[in-house]
Short mmCIF file of C-alpha atoms in Angstrom, two decimals:
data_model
loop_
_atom_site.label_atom_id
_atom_site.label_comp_id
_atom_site.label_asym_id
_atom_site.label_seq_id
_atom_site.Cartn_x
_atom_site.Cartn_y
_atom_site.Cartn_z
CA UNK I 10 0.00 0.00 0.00
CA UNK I 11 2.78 2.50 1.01
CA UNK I 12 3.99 2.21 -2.89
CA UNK I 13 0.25 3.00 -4.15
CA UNK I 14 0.31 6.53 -2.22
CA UNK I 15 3.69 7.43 -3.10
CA UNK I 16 3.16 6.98 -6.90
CA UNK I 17 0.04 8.65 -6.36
CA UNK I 18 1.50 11.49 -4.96
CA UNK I 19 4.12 11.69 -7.74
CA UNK I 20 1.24 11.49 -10.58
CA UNK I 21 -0.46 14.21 -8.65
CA UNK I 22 2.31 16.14 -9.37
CA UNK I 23 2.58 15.27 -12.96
CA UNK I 24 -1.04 16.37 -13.26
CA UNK I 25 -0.20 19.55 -11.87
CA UNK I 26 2.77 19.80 -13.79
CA UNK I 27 0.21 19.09 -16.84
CA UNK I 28 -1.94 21.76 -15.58
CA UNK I 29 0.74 24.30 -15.60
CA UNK I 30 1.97 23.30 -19.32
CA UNK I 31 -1.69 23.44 -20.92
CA UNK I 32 -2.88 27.05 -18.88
CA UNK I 33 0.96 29.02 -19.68
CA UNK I 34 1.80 29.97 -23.26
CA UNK I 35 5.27 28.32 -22.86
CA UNK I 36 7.23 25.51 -24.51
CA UNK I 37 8.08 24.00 -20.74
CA UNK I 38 6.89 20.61 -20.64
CA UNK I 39 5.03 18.99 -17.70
CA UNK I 40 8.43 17.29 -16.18
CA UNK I 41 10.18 20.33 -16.32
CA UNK I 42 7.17 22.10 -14.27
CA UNK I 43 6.86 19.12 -11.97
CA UNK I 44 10.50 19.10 -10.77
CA UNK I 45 10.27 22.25 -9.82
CA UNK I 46 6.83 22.16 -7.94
CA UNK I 47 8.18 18.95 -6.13
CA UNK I 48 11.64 20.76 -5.25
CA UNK I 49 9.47 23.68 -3.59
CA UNK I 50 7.06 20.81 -2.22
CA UNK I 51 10.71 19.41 -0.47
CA UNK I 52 11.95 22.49 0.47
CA UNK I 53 8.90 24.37 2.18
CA UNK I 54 8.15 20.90 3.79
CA UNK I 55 4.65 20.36 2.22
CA UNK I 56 5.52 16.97 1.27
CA UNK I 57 8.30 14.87 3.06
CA UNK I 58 10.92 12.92 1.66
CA UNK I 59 9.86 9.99 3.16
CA UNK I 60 6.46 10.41 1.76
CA UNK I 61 7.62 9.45 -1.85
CA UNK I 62 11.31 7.89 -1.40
CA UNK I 63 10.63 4.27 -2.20
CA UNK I 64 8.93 5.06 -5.54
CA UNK I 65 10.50 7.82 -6.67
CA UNK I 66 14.18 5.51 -6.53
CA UNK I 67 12.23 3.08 -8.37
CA UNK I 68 11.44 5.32 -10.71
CA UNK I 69 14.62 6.96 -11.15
CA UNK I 70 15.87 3.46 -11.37
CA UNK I 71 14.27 2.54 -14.32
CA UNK I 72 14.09 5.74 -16.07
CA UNK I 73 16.35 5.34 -18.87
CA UNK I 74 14.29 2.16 -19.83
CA UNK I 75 11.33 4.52 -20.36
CA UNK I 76 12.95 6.17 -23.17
CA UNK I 77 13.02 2.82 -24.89
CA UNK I 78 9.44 3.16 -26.91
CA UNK I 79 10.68 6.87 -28.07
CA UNK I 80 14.02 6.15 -28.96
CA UNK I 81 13.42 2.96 -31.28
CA UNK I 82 11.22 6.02 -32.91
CA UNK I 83 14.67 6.61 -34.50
CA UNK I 84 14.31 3.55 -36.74
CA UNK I 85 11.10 5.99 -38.86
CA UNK I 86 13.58 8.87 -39.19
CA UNK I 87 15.82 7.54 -41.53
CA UNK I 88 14.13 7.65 -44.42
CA UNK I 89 14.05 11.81 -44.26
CA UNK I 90 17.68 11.73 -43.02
CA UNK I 91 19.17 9.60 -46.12
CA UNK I 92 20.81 12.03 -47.81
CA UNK I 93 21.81 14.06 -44.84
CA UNK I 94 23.04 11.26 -42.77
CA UNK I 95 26.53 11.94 -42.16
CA UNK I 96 26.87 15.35 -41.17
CA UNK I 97 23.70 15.16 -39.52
CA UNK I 98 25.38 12.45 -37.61
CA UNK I 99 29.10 13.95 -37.27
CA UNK I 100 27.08 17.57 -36.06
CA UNK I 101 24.91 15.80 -33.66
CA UNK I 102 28.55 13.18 -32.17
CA UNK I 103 30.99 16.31 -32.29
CA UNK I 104 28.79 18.73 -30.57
CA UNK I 105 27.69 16.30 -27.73
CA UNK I 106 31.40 15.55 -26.72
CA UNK I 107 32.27 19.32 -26.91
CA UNK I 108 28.97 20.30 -24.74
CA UNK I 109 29.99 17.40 -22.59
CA UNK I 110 33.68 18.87 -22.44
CA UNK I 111 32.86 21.95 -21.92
CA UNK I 112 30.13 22.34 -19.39
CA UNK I 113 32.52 19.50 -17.56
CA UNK I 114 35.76 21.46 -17.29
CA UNK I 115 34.55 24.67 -16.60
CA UNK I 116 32.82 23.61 -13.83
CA UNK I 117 35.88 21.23 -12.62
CA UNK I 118 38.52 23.84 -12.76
CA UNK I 119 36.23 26.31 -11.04
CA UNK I 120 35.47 24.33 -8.53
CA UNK I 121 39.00 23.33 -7.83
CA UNK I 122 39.57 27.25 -7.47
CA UNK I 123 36.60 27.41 -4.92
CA UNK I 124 38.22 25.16 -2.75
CA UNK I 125 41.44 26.11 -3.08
CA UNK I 126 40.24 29.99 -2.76
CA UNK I 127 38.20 28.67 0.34
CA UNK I 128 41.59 27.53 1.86
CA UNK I 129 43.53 30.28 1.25
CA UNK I 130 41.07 32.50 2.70
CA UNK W 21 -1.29 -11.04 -34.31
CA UNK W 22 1.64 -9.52 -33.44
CA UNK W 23 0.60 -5.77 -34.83
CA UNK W 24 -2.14 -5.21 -32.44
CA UNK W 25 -1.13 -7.56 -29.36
CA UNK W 26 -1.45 -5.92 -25.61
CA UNK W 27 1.82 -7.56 -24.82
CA UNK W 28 4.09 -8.32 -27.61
CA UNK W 29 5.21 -4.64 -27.44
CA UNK W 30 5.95 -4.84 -23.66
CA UNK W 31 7.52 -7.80 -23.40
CA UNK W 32 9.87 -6.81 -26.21
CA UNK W 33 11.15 -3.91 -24.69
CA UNK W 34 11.57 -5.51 -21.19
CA UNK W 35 13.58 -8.32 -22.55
CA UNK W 36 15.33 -6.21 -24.73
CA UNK W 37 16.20 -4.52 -21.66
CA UNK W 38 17.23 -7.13 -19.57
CA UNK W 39 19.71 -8.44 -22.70
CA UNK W 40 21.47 -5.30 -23.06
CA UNK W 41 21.51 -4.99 -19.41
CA UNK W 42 23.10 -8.55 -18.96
CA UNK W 43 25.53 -7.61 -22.08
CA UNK W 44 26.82 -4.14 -20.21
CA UNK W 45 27.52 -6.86 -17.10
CA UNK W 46 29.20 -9.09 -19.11
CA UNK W 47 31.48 -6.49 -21.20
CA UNK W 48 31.52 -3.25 -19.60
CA UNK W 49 32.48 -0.98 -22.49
CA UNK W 50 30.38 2.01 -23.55
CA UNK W 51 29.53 0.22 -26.95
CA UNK W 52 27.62 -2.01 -24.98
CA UNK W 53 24.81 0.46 -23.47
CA UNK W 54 22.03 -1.06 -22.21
CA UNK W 55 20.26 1.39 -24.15
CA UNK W 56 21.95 1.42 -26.99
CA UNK W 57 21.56 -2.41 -27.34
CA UNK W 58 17.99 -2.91 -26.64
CA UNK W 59 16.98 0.01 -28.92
CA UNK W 60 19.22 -1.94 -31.98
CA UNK W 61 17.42 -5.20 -30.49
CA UNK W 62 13.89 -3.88 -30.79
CA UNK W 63 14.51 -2.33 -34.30
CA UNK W 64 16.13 -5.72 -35.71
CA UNK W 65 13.25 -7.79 -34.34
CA UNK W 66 10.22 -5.07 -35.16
CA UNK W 67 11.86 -4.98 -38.81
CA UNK W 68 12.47 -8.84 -39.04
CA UNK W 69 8.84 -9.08 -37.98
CA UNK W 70 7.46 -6.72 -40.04
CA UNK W 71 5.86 -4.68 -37.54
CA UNK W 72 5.67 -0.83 -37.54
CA UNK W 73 6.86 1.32 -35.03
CA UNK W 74 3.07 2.66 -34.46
CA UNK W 75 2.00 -0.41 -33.66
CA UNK W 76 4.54 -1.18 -30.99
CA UNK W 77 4.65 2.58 -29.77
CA UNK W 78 0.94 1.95 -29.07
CA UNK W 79 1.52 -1.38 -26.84
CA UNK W 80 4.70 0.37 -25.22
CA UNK W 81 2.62 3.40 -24.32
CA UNK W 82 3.17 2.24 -20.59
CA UNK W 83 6.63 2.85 -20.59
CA UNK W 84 6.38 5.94 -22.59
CA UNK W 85 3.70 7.28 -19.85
CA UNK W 86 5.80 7.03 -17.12
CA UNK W 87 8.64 8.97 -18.22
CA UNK W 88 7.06 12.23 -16.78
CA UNK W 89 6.37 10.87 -13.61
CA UNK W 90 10.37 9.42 -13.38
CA UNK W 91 11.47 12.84 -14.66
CA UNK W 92 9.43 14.48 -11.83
CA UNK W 93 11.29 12.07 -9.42
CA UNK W 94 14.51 13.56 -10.06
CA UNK W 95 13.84 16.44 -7.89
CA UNK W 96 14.67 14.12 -4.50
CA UNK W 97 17.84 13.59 -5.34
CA UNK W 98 18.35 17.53 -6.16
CA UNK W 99 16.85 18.08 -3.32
CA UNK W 100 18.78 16.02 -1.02
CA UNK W 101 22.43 17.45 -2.68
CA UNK W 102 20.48 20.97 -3.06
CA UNK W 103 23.49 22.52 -0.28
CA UNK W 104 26.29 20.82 -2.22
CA UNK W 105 25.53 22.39 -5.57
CA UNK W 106 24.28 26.00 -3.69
CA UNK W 107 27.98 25.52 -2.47
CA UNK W 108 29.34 25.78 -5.92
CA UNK W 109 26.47 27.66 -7.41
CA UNK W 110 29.04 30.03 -9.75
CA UNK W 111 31.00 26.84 -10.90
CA UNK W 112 27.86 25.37 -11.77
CA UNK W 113 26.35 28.19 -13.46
CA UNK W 114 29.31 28.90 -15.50
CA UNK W 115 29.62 25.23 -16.51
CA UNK W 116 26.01 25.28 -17.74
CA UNK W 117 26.30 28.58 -19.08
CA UNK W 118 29.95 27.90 -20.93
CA UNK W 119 28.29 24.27 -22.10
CA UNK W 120 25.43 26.13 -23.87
CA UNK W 121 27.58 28.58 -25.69
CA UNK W 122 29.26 25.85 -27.09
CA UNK W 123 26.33 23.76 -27.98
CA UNK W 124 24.35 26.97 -30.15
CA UNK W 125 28.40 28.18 -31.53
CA UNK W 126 29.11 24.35 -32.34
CA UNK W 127 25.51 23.91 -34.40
CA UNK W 128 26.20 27.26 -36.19
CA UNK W 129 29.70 26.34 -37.32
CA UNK W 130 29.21 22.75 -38.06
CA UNK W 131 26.45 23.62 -40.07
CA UNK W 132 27.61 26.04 -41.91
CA UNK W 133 30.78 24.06 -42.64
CA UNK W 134 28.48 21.50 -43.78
CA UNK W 135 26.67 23.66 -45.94
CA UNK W 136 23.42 22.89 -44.49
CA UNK W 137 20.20 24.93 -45.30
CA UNK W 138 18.29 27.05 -42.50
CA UNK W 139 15.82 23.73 -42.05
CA UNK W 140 18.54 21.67 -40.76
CA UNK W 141 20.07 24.40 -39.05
CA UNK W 142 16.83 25.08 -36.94
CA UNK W 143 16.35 21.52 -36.66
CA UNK W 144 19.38 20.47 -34.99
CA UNK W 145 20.10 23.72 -32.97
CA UNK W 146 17.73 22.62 -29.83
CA UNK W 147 19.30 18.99 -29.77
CA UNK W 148 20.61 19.02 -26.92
CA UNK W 149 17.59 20.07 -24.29
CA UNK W 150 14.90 17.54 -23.36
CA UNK W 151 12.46 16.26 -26.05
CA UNK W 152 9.27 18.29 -24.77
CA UNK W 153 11.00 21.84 -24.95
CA UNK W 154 13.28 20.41 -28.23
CA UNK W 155 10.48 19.79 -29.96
CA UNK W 156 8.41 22.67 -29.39
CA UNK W 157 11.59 25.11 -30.21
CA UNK W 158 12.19 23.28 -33.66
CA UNK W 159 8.61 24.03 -34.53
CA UNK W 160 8.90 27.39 -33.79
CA UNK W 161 12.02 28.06 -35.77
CA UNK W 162 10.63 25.97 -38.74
CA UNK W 163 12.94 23.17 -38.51
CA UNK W 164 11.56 19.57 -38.88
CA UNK W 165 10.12 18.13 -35.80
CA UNK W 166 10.26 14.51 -36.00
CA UNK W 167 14.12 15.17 -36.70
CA UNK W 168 14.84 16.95 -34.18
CA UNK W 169 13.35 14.30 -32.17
CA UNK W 170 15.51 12.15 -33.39
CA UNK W 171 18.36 14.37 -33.22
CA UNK W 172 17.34 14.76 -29.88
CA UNK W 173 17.11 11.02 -28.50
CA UNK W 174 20.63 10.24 -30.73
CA UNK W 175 22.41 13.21 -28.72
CA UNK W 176 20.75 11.97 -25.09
CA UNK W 177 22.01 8.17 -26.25
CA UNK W 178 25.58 9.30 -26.99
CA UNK W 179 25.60 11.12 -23.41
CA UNK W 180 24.09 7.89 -22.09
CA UNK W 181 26.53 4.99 -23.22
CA UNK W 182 30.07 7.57 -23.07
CA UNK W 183 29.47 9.78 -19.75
CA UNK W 184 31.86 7.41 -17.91
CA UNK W 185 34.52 7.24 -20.57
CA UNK W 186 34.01 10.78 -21.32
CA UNK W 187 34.55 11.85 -17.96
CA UNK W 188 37.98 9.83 -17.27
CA UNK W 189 38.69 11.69 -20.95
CA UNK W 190 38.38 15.53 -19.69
CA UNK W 191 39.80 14.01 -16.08
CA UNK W 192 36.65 15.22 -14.76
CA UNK W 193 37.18 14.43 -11.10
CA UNK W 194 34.52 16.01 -9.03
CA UNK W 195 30.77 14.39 -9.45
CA UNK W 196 29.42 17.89 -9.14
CA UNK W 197 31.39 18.31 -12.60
CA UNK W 198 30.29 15.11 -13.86
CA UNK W 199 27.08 15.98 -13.69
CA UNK W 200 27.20 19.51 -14.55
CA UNK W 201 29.15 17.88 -18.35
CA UNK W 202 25.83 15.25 -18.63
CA UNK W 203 22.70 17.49 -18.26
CA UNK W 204 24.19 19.90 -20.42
CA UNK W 205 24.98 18.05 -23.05
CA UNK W 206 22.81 15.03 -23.12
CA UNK W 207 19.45 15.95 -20.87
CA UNK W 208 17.19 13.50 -19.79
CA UNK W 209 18.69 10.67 -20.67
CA UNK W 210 21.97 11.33 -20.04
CA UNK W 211 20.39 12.11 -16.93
CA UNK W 212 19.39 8.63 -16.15
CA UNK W 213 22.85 7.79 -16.83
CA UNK W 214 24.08 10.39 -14.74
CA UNK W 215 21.80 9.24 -11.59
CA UNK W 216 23.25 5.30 -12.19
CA UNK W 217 26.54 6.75 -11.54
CA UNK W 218 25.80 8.96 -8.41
CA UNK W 219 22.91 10.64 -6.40
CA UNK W 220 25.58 13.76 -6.90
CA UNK W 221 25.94 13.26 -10.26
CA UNK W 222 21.85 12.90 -10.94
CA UNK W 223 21.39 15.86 -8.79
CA UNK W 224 24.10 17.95 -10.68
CA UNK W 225 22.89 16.30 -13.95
CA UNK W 226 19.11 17.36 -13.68
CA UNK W 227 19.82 20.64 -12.83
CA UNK W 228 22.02 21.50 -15.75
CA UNK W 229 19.11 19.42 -17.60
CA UNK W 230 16.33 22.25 -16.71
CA UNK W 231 18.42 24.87 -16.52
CA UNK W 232 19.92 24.18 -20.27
CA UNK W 233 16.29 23.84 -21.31
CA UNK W 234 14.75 26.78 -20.26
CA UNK W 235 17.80 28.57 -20.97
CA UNK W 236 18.37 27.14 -24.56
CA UNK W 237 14.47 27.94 -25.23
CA UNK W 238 15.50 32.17 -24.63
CA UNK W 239 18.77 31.89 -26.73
CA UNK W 240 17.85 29.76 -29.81
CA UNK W 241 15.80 32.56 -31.38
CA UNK W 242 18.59 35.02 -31.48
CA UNK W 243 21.04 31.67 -33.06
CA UNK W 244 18.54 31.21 -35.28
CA UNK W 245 18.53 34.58 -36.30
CA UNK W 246 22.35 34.49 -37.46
CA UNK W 247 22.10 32.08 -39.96
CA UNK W 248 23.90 33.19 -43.12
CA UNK W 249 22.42 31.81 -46.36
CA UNK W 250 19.34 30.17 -47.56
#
């Protein structure tokens, strides 16, 4: 039973999160709106941790399994991307390892000065 | 029988699942993504079958469903590291910021190098935010949709099967970093990588997820806007 009120807890929140994405003229989806809403719900103590822990990991657990049904999606796209294919495909693989270099180093090397600024100080 | 079955879609992708999974035990190397092979798995056997994607999307609705729900989840673990990344909040910041610059520069060069037209310019420029907000962008900029879906999911796949060899490769040592390098390049489902690897690493990785979207969403109009040629 304890698993049947979490999750419904956590689809309340979708719904909400649904609400929000139909009534504002924005291209934020329903996750997006729901993280937030349950990161306020956590922080201002309206909903406890413990009150959706044990679903919520299982969730998280199995969320990249969920993108499963969308991603074999890719197997109707390649008839439009035929002629395309490879520099679609060399854009998409050289500007996710830069992002990923990026976004990672920057935030490595400032960090590193944080601390070591912290220490000095 | 197999086009409009309740289950045959279901059990697919669960056993799919479970294969790659048990292949990623067995060889531990990024080509081996759990992902990555049940998505090849599911193709080879819906094409050997002769059954089209609708028909399976329709059965595998379930899994599709809960995706917002899982997404929403993510928010515990941000929560719960919410004082470590407040602790580094201009590191952070910077890294997402700094990761977004070079996702919109990258596009703009890469496709003009390419010689692409506006289309597929507009269509891969939101690639790397989550699907919802990718799509929606695409659209707006008159790119092609279903592409930039596509684009999208490839991108969040990449992020998913190389996050660990990618961050050994920039000697990213700190999980905060970690994640910070996986939301902003590869969203949600680098995400789910992301919170495999750490709760630090899911916390910092849906943060530069949301951030990078809502962000990305203000930006791409002015990109779009410096396209040069037809």
């Amino acid at each position: 039973m304890k698993f049947i009120s979490q999750f419904g807890v956590i689809l309340a929140l979708s719904f909400l999160g649904e609400v929000l994405h139909r009534w504002i003229p924005l291209p934020v989806p329903a996750s997006i709106y729901g993280i937030v809403l349950l990161f306020l719900g956590l922080h201002f103590h309206w909903i406890s941790a413990a009150r959706i822990r044990d679903a919520a990991r299982f969730l998280i657990e199995i969320l990249p399994l969920l993108f499963l049904p969308a991603a074999v999606g890719l197997m109707d796209s390649w008839e439009t991307v035929r002629v395309d294919w490879a520099a679609y495909a060399v854009i998409i693989a050289v500007s996710t390892f830069l992002v990923f270099g990026v976004s990672g180093v920057v935030t490595e090397r400032l960090m590193k000065r944080d601390k070591e600024g912290g220490e000095d100080a | 029988m197999l086009e409009d079955s309740l289950f045959f879609p279901m059990a697919l992708s669960l056993l799919a699942w479970t294969a790659g999974a048990a292949l990623h035990r067995r060889f531990r190397t990024a080509l081996c993504s759990p992902l990555l092979i049940a998505v090849l798995l599911t193709m080879a056997v819906l094409w050997g079958l002769d059954v089209p994607y609708e028909s399976y999307y329709r059965g595998a609705q379930p899994l599709h469903w809960l995706l917002t729900p899982a997404t929403i989840c993510l928010a515990l673990p941000l929560w719960e590291n919410a004082a470590r990344l407040r602790r580094h909040w201009k590191a952070v910041l910077a890294g997402i910021a700094a990761g977004m610059a070079a996702a919109l520069t990258g596009i703009w060069a890469m496709s003009h190098a390419c010689g692409l037209s506006y289309g597929a310019y507009a269509t891969l420029l939101p690639k790397s935010i989550t699907a919802a907000i990718g799509m929606d962008v695409s659209a707006g900029l008159g790119g092609d949709v279903s592409l930039t879906a596509a684009a999208i999911i490839l991108t969040g796949i990449l992020g998913n099967m190389f996050a660990e060899l990618w961050s050994r490769l920039f000697h990213l040592r700190d999980p905060v970093a970690r994640g910070v390098a996986i939301g902003s390049s590869a969203h949600a489902i680098g995400t789910a990588k992301a919170a495999e690897m750490g709760e630090t690493e899911g916390a910092a990785s849906s943060l530069a997820m949301v951030v990078t979207g809502l962000f990305t969403v203000a930006a791409v109009p002015f990109f779009a806007g410096l396209f040069i040629g037809g």
